[in-house]
Amino acid sequence: MTEQRDSDSPLTDSQQLSEPTDITKSVDNSWTNRLGGVWNKATTRLTQVIPVEQLAQTVVEWFSVSETQVAEILEKIRAELPTTEALLIGKPQAGKSSIVRGLTGVSAEIVGQGFRPHTQHTQRYAYPSNDLPLLIFTDTVGLGDIKKDTGAIIQELVGDLQQETDSARILLLTVKINDFATDTLRQIAQQLRQQYPNIPCLLVVTCLHEVYPPDTVDHPAYPPDYQEVNRAFAAMQQAFLGITNHSVLIDFTLEEDGYTPVFYGLEALRDSLAELLPQAEAQAIYQLLDQQEAGNQISNLYRDAARRYILPFAIMSATLAAVPLPFATMPVLTALQVSMVGLLGKLYGQTITPSQAGGVVSAIAGGFLAQAIARELIKFIPGFGSAIAASWAAAYTWALGEGACVYFGDLMGGKKPDPQKIQLVMQEAFQAAQERFKGIKH
């Protein structure tokens, strides 16, 4: 197998994984020549290595990507991310998880499952994933428990802050508006600020509805102008005077609680964070809270990494589809596409088996199946059938990769994948990819 990987091998061109790609760019002559050269040289060779089973194994070996290579790409992207590390310091039931829900948009169930033990007294949740986080939440465990050693909690938090990082950091002191037993929280915050005065501190006062006047059934216009709220908030601000940089009122509830909006004061929290964070991190917060923009940001972030792998798979699909044997290459193309989807799953934090990857392909391919069969039948047309099949296979593989990104992106965000949205993305990607790959000629 080694002898086949010479300068004429399709692997040589496909190894250029680090080059950024953009499906919206026009196809220039150099691009067409590169694809055409790969296709023409490889087709002759591939027709000589039938049977199909051996060819399928060869393809998978050519395009197997080690976890080390994946890690290297993710590391480069991660180094450029405007990541914010938020240390949530507060008692249980003070609304810390609700803050995570408000800033990320994920469900309470996903947030609960996302936190993992970090140290004895802290747990951590990275959003959207550990590999490419935009927000990292560190939650203190055991505050308010008289059996817990406050000194140990402080020591662990200090140990976290001593770690060098390029991420922006902020302390979020979370207190219920009717909880005035704040001595432990104030002690922790004061010691952290003394050692790290450059890390901003935001006082977040929560659960406002618990002190609303009787018979109040919903949130008033923000900010709430109730005497009970104003008095308690002023007392909290006085208690943490000289420790916090800013303070904000919020009330993040669940839908079944009946209060609207569910994330009352979210805009005020966003603005307070933006005031205390560097510009890039502040902009990321704003984008995350714009649902459409957040989806685009995270989607594009992962697709920038994914497209570095989709491209060589698309080129190889074109090469395989050019073999002028109707239906002979279908198993090979399927194996190639399953391998691609499995790799994309890893990029999105979803480790799946080849059989599971095949299930994903079947689930998202939808109406493209009939077109795939038509692609094979057109090889019976003398002269140009194989060339059409080649460009179709490349475009379809590209579209399948884009669809897989949407599929895994929904799973990562705690959503059920939307078949209609995936089909729309695939159709748009397929049309654009056809323009890119139409220059492939026999």
Short mmCIF file of N, CA and C in Angstrom, two decimals, residues 20-130:
data_model
loop_
_atom_site.label_atom_id
_atom_site.label_comp_id
_atom_site.label_asym_id
_atom_site.label_seq_id
_atom_site.Cartn_x
_atom_site.Cartn_y
_atom_site.Cartn_z
N PRO A 20 -7.99 26.98 4.64
CA PRO A 20 -9.38 27.32 4.88
C PRO A 20 -10.16 27.27 3.59
N THR A 21 -11.41 26.80 3.65
CA THR A 21 -12.25 26.72 2.47
C THR A 21 -13.51 27.50 2.69
N ASP A 22 -14.10 28.00 1.58
CA ASP A 22 -15.33 28.77 1.63
C ASP A 22 -16.17 28.38 0.45
N ILE A 23 -17.32 27.78 0.68
CA ILE A 23 -18.13 27.25 -0.39
C ILE A 23 -18.69 28.33 -1.27
N THR A 24 -18.65 29.58 -0.81
CA THR A 24 -19.22 30.66 -1.59
C THR A 24 -18.23 31.25 -2.59
N LYS A 25 -16.97 30.83 -2.55
CA LYS A 25 -15.97 31.38 -3.46
C LYS A 25 -16.16 30.81 -4.86
N SER A 26 -15.85 31.60 -5.87
CA SER A 26 -15.97 31.14 -7.24
C SER A 26 -14.85 30.17 -7.54
N VAL A 27 -15.05 29.35 -8.56
CA VAL A 27 -14.08 28.34 -8.93
C VAL A 27 -13.13 28.96 -9.95
N ASP A 28 -11.90 29.16 -9.57
CA ASP A 28 -10.95 29.74 -10.50
C ASP A 28 -10.20 28.64 -11.24
N ASN A 29 -9.34 29.06 -12.16
CA ASN A 29 -8.66 28.08 -13.02
C ASN A 29 -7.76 27.15 -12.22
N SER A 30 -7.04 27.70 -11.26
CA SER A 30 -6.13 26.86 -10.49
C SER A 30 -6.89 25.80 -9.70
N TRP A 31 -8.05 26.20 -9.18
CA TRP A 31 -8.89 25.24 -8.44
C TRP A 31 -9.34 24.13 -9.37
N THR A 32 -9.85 24.53 -10.55
CA THR A 32 -10.33 23.53 -11.51
C THR A 32 -9.22 22.60 -11.94
N ASN A 33 -8.06 23.17 -12.21
CA ASN A 33 -6.93 22.34 -12.64
C ASN A 33 -6.52 21.36 -11.56
N ARG A 34 -6.53 21.81 -10.30
CA ARG A 34 -6.12 20.93 -9.21
C ARG A 34 -7.08 19.76 -9.07
N LEU A 35 -8.38 20.06 -9.07
CA LEU A 35 -9.37 19.00 -8.96
C LEU A 35 -9.30 18.07 -10.17
N GLY A 36 -9.21 18.68 -11.36
CA GLY A 36 -9.17 17.87 -12.57
C GLY A 36 -7.96 16.96 -12.60
N GLY A 37 -6.81 17.49 -12.15
CA GLY A 37 -5.61 16.67 -12.13
C GLY A 37 -5.73 15.51 -11.18
N VAL A 38 -6.27 15.79 -9.98
CA VAL A 38 -6.47 14.71 -9.02
C VAL A 38 -7.40 13.66 -9.60
N TRP A 39 -8.49 14.09 -10.17
CA TRP A 39 -9.50 13.17 -10.68
C TRP A 39 -8.95 12.31 -11.81
N ASN A 40 -8.30 12.94 -12.81
CA ASN A 40 -7.82 12.19 -13.97
C ASN A 40 -6.75 11.17 -13.59
N LYS A 41 -5.81 11.58 -12.72
CA LYS A 41 -4.73 10.68 -12.36
C LYS A 41 -5.22 9.51 -11.50
N ALA A 42 -6.17 9.82 -10.62
CA ALA A 42 -6.60 8.78 -9.69
C ALA A 42 -7.56 7.80 -10.32
N THR A 43 -8.36 8.26 -11.28
CA THR A 43 -9.36 7.38 -11.88
C THR A 43 -8.72 6.16 -12.53
N THR A 44 -7.65 6.41 -13.30
CA THR A 44 -6.97 5.31 -13.97
C THR A 44 -6.47 4.29 -12.96
N ARG A 45 -5.89 4.78 -11.89
CA ARG A 45 -5.34 3.89 -10.89
C ARG A 45 -6.44 3.09 -10.18
N LEU A 46 -7.56 3.78 -9.87
CA LEU A 46 -8.61 3.12 -9.12
C LEU A 46 -9.28 2.00 -9.93
N THR A 47 -9.36 2.17 -11.24
CA THR A 47 -9.97 1.12 -12.05
C THR A 47 -9.12 -0.15 -12.07
N GLN A 48 -7.87 -0.03 -11.63
CA GLN A 48 -6.97 -1.18 -11.63
C GLN A 48 -6.95 -1.89 -10.29
N VAL A 49 -7.62 -1.32 -9.28
CA VAL A 49 -7.55 -1.94 -7.96
C VAL A 49 -8.88 -2.53 -7.52
N ILE A 50 -9.81 -2.69 -8.48
CA ILE A 50 -11.02 -3.45 -8.18
C ILE A 50 -10.55 -4.87 -7.83
N PRO A 51 -11.11 -5.61 -6.87
CA PRO A 51 -12.50 -5.52 -6.46
C PRO A 51 -12.83 -4.39 -5.49
N VAL A 52 -14.14 -4.13 -5.41
CA VAL A 52 -14.64 -3.01 -4.65
C VAL A 52 -14.27 -3.12 -3.18
N GLU A 53 -14.31 -4.33 -2.61
CA GLU A 53 -14.02 -4.48 -1.18
C GLU A 53 -12.61 -3.98 -0.86
N GLN A 54 -11.67 -4.34 -1.73
CA GLN A 54 -10.30 -3.90 -1.50
C GLN A 54 -10.19 -2.38 -1.66
N LEU A 55 -10.92 -1.85 -2.65
CA LEU A 55 -10.89 -0.41 -2.88
C LEU A 55 -11.47 0.35 -1.68
N ALA A 56 -12.55 -0.18 -1.14
CA ALA A 56 -13.16 0.48 0.02
C ALA A 56 -12.18 0.54 1.19
N GLN A 57 -11.48 -0.58 1.41
CA GLN A 57 -10.51 -0.60 2.51
C GLN A 57 -9.38 0.39 2.24
N THR A 58 -8.96 0.47 0.98
CA THR A 58 -7.90 1.41 0.61
C THR A 58 -8.32 2.85 0.88
N VAL A 59 -9.56 3.18 0.48
CA VAL A 59 -10.05 4.54 0.67
C VAL A 59 -10.08 4.91 2.14
N VAL A 60 -10.61 4.03 2.96
CA VAL A 60 -10.70 4.31 4.39
C VAL A 60 -9.31 4.52 4.99
N GLU A 61 -8.34 3.73 4.55
CA GLU A 61 -6.97 3.89 5.04
C GLU A 61 -6.39 5.22 4.60
N TRP A 62 -6.66 5.59 3.34
CA TRP A 62 -6.12 6.86 2.84
C TRP A 62 -6.64 8.04 3.67
N PHE A 63 -7.92 7.99 4.00
CA PHE A 63 -8.54 9.15 4.62
C PHE A 63 -8.80 8.99 6.10
N SER A 64 -8.19 8.01 6.72
CA SER A 64 -8.29 7.93 8.16
C SER A 64 -7.49 9.07 8.77
N VAL A 65 -8.07 9.73 9.74
CA VAL A 65 -7.44 10.89 10.36
C VAL A 65 -7.26 10.60 11.84
N SER A 66 -6.06 10.72 12.32
CA SER A 66 -5.77 10.38 13.70
C SER A 66 -6.36 11.43 14.65
N GLU A 67 -6.58 11.02 15.88
CA GLU A 67 -7.09 11.96 16.87
C GLU A 67 -6.07 13.07 17.14
N THR A 68 -4.81 12.76 16.91
CA THR A 68 -3.78 13.79 17.09
C THR A 68 -3.97 14.93 16.10
N GLN A 69 -4.28 14.58 14.83
CA GLN A 69 -4.52 15.61 13.83
C GLN A 69 -5.76 16.44 14.16
N VAL A 70 -6.81 15.76 14.61
CA VAL A 70 -8.02 16.48 15.01
C VAL A 70 -7.71 17.43 16.16
N ALA A 71 -6.97 16.95 17.12
CA ALA A 71 -6.63 17.77 18.29
C ALA A 71 -5.82 18.99 17.90
N GLU A 72 -4.91 18.84 16.94
CA GLU A 72 -4.09 19.96 16.51
C GLU A 72 -4.94 21.05 15.88
N ILE A 73 -5.90 20.66 15.06
CA ILE A 73 -6.78 21.65 14.43
C ILE A 73 -7.62 22.35 15.48
N LEU A 74 -8.20 21.59 16.40
CA LEU A 74 -9.02 22.18 17.44
C LEU A 74 -8.21 23.11 18.33
N GLU A 75 -6.97 22.76 18.58
CA GLU A 75 -6.12 23.59 19.43
C GLU A 75 -5.88 24.95 18.77
N LYS A 76 -5.67 24.96 17.46
CA LYS A 76 -5.45 26.23 16.75
C LYS A 76 -6.70 27.10 16.81
N ILE A 77 -7.86 26.50 16.61
CA ILE A 77 -9.10 27.27 16.66
C ILE A 77 -9.37 27.76 18.08
N ARG A 78 -9.15 26.88 19.04
CA ARG A 78 -9.42 27.22 20.44
C ARG A 78 -8.57 28.42 20.89
N ALA A 79 -7.35 28.49 20.39
CA ALA A 79 -6.45 29.58 20.79
C ALA A 79 -6.96 30.94 20.31
N GLU A 80 -7.83 30.95 19.30
CA GLU A 80 -8.33 32.20 18.75
C GLU A 80 -9.72 32.57 19.27
N LEU A 81 -10.29 31.73 20.11
CA LEU A 81 -11.65 31.97 20.59
C LEU A 81 -11.69 33.05 21.66
N PRO A 82 -12.71 33.91 21.63
CA PRO A 82 -12.90 34.88 22.73
C PRO A 82 -13.66 34.22 23.88
N THR A 83 -12.94 33.40 24.65
CA THR A 83 -13.56 32.59 25.70
C THR A 83 -13.63 33.37 27.01
N THR A 84 -14.77 33.23 27.69
CA THR A 84 -14.96 33.85 28.99
C THR A 84 -15.11 32.77 30.05
N GLU A 85 -14.32 32.86 31.12
CA GLU A 85 -14.45 31.96 32.25
C GLU A 85 -15.21 32.68 33.36
N ALA A 86 -16.37 32.14 33.72
CA ALA A 86 -17.21 32.74 34.75
C ALA A 86 -17.20 31.87 35.99
N LEU A 87 -16.74 32.40 37.11
CA LEU A 87 -16.75 31.68 38.38
C LEU A 87 -18.04 32.01 39.10
N LEU A 88 -18.93 31.02 39.24
CA LEU A 88 -20.22 31.21 39.89
C LEU A 88 -20.08 30.92 41.38
N ILE A 89 -20.22 31.94 42.19
CA ILE A 89 -20.03 31.79 43.63
C ILE A 89 -21.35 32.10 44.32
N GLY A 90 -21.96 31.09 44.89
CA GLY A 90 -23.24 31.29 45.54
C GLY A 90 -23.75 30.01 46.16
N LYS A 91 -24.77 30.12 47.00
CA LYS A 91 -25.34 28.96 47.65
C LYS A 91 -26.17 28.13 46.66
N PRO A 92 -26.46 26.88 47.02
CA PRO A 92 -27.40 26.10 46.20
C PRO A 92 -28.75 26.81 46.10
N GLN A 93 -29.42 26.65 44.98
CA GLN A 93 -30.73 27.24 44.71
C GLN A 93 -30.68 28.76 44.61
N ALA A 94 -29.49 29.31 44.39
CA ALA A 94 -29.39 30.77 44.25
C ALA A 94 -29.54 31.22 42.81
N GLY A 95 -29.72 30.27 41.89
CA GLY A 95 -29.94 30.65 40.50
C GLY A 95 -28.72 30.56 39.62
N LYS A 96 -27.69 29.86 40.06
CA LYS A 96 -26.47 29.77 39.25
C LYS A 96 -26.72 28.99 37.95
N SER A 97 -27.38 27.86 38.05
CA SER A 97 -27.68 27.08 36.84
C SER A 97 -28.60 27.85 35.90
N SER A 98 -29.48 28.67 36.47
CA SER A 98 -30.37 29.48 35.64
C SER A 98 -29.59 30.51 34.84
N ILE A 99 -28.52 31.04 35.43
CA ILE A 99 -27.66 31.97 34.70
C ILE A 99 -27.02 31.27 33.51
N VAL A 100 -26.58 30.04 33.73
CA VAL A 100 -26.00 29.27 32.63
C VAL A 100 -27.03 29.05 31.53
N ARG A 101 -28.27 28.71 31.93
CA ARG A 101 -29.33 28.52 30.93
C ARG A 101 -29.59 29.81 30.16
N GLY A 102 -29.62 30.92 30.86
CA GLY A 102 -29.91 32.18 30.20
C GLY A 102 -28.84 32.60 29.20
N LEU A 103 -27.59 32.35 29.55
CA LEU A 103 -26.49 32.77 28.68
C LEU A 103 -26.23 31.81 27.53
N THR A 104 -26.65 30.55 27.68
CA THR A 104 -26.37 29.56 26.64
C THR A 104 -27.60 29.19 25.83
N GLY A 105 -28.79 29.31 26.42
CA GLY A 105 -29.99 28.92 25.72
C GLY A 105 -30.29 27.44 25.74
N VAL A 106 -29.50 26.64 26.45
CA VAL A 106 -29.74 25.19 26.50
C VAL A 106 -30.70 24.87 27.64
N SER A 107 -31.27 23.68 27.59
CA SER A 107 -32.28 23.29 28.55
C SER A 107 -31.68 23.03 29.92
N ALA A 108 -32.55 23.03 30.93
CA ALA A 108 -32.11 22.76 32.30
C ALA A 108 -31.49 21.37 32.40
N GLU A 109 -32.06 20.42 31.67
CA GLU A 109 -31.54 19.05 31.70
C GLU A 109 -30.12 18.99 31.14
N ILE A 110 -29.89 19.68 30.03
CA ILE A 110 -28.56 19.68 29.42
C ILE A 110 -27.55 20.36 30.33
N VAL A 111 -27.96 21.47 30.96
CA VAL A 111 -27.06 22.16 31.88
C VAL A 111 -26.69 21.25 33.05
N GLY A 112 -27.68 20.55 33.59
CA GLY A 112 -27.42 19.65 34.70
C GLY A 112 -26.46 18.54 34.34
N GLN A 113 -26.60 18.01 33.13
CA GLN A 113 -25.71 16.94 32.68
C GLN A 113 -24.34 17.48 32.28
N GLY A 114 -24.29 18.76 31.93
CA GLY A 114 -23.04 19.33 31.42
C GLY A 114 -21.99 19.58 32.48
N PHE A 115 -22.42 19.85 33.72
CA PHE A 115 -21.45 20.11 34.79
C PHE A 115 -20.74 18.82 35.18
N ARG A 116 -19.44 18.90 35.29
CA ARG A 116 -18.61 17.76 35.68
C ARG A 116 -17.73 18.14 36.87
N PRO A 117 -17.44 17.20 37.76
CA PRO A 117 -16.56 17.50 38.89
C PRO A 117 -15.22 18.04 38.40
N HIS A 118 -14.79 19.11 39.05
CA HIS A 118 -13.52 19.75 38.67
C HIS A 118 -12.50 19.61 39.80
N THR A 119 -12.88 20.04 40.97
CA THR A 119 -12.08 19.81 42.17
C THR A 119 -13.04 19.35 43.27
N GLN A 120 -12.54 19.24 44.48
CA GLN A 120 -13.39 18.75 45.57
C GLN A 120 -14.59 19.66 45.81
N HIS A 121 -14.40 20.95 45.62
CA HIS A 121 -15.46 21.91 45.93
C HIS A 121 -15.96 22.67 44.71
N THR A 122 -15.57 22.28 43.51
CA THR A 122 -16.03 22.97 42.31
C THR A 122 -16.40 21.97 41.22
N GLN A 123 -17.26 22.40 40.32
CA GLN A 123 -17.58 21.63 39.12
C GLN A 123 -17.59 22.59 37.93
N ARG A 124 -17.42 22.04 36.74
CA ARG A 124 -17.19 22.90 35.57
C ARG A 124 -18.06 22.46 34.39
N TYR A 125 -18.48 23.45 33.61
CA TYR A 125 -19.28 23.21 32.40
C TYR A 125 -18.77 24.13 31.30
N ALA A 126 -18.35 23.54 30.18
CA ALA A 126 -17.86 24.31 29.03
C ALA A 126 -18.93 24.32 27.95
N TYR A 127 -19.21 25.48 27.41
CA TYR A 127 -20.23 25.62 26.36
C TYR A 127 -19.59 26.28 25.14
N PRO A 128 -19.84 25.75 23.92
CA PRO A 128 -20.70 24.59 23.63
C PRO A 128 -20.03 23.23 23.83
N SER A 129 -18.71 23.17 23.94
CA SER A 129 -18.06 21.89 24.18
C SER A 129 -16.72 22.13 24.85
N ASN A 130 -16.16 21.08 25.39
CA ASN A 130 -14.83 21.18 26.01
C ASN A 130 -13.76 21.50 24.99
#
